[in-house]
Amino acid sequence: MTESLMDTKDVKDLLMKVSALGEDGGDVRLKRIVHRVVSDLFRTIEEFDVQPDEFWTAMSYLTRLGQANEIGLLVPGLGLETFLDLRMDQAERQAGIEGGTPRTIEGPLWLAGAPLSKGEARLDDGTEQGEVLFMQGQVRDVEGRPVAGAVIDVWHANTKGGYSGFDPSQSKYNLRRRIETDAEGRYRFRSILPNGYACPPDGPTQQLLDALGRHGHRPAHIHFFVVAPGYRKLTTQINIDGDEYLHDDFAFATRDGLIPEVKRVSDAAAIHARGLNAPYA
Ligand code: MBD
Ligand code: FE
């Protein structure tokens, strides 16, 4: 067996120069991370006998990934965003913090500045004939005490799985709102039932998933940030029960505790009695 190039003085010196480890100036932590990441890449190239044409194919892939603005899409698809969540869960356990709604990933489709209202909101602009959805809840701290004045930032896809701000067919901030909880910590909203998202079929993320023999679908879901002064921010989602991808999410975001019961009602009068029927301004 030939010796590993990694053990040669040439490669060791190369890595030291690339990362500037051992030289004055620069950020020491960054230098150590660059040293590690580049040496892991060298090691991978050696172990898999990666050929130059394969290497350059990968570099042009990364170029296209950035050009298509899909870095934030591949990251959850590779489980990296879920790994960061698992790390935060672990850090909280180690700090003795337990309970509450589980976190799950943010994904790449949140937008700042959604309209803000108190207590309730209608999220949809009324242009789609989707199944009407009502959701209500109460923000509580880990001791179960209601949190008044918390802000729920909620966003979700339309019936075609598209998000406003990214899907040019939708109005600005459609299906995106911020709702401040009332004195009892409660909020409620009306919207339309979303459909699952699928990666752009001709994009670089789907290209890699295809090569892995994977799909690029997410089950229908609704995203939330929950923030309140003096509290940690919660980033989470709920899934719509019954979706075929419920436990087969390409972004690995489904978690126990995030699949609420969906109650279907057929009585239009009952729906109207729920309120929030005012057309969105
Ligand atoms: C989404 O809607 C999403 O939530 C994630 C995580 C990735 C792609 C699309
Ligand atoms: Fe999403």
Short mmCIF file of N, CA and C and ligand atoms in Angstrom, two decimals, residues 163 218 221 223, ligand 2:
data_model
loop_
_atom_site.label_atom_id
_atom_site.label_comp_id
_atom_site.label_asym_id
_atom_site.label_seq_id
_atom_site.Cartn_x
_atom_site.Cartn_y
_atom_site.Cartn_z
N TYR A 163 -44.25 29.92 -1.84
CA TYR A 163 -44.18 30.94 -0.79
C TYR A 163 -44.15 32.34 -1.41
N ARG A 218 -41.34 18.16 0.83
CA ARG A 218 -41.63 18.37 2.24
C ARG A 218 -43.12 18.14 2.45
N HIS A 221 -46.78 22.04 5.85
CA HIS A 221 -46.33 22.52 7.17
C HIS A 221 -46.56 24.01 7.30
N HIS A 223 -44.78 27.36 9.40
CA HIS A 223 -43.61 27.78 10.18
C HIS A 223 -43.98 28.82 11.23
FE FE B 2 -41.43 25.71 4.56
#
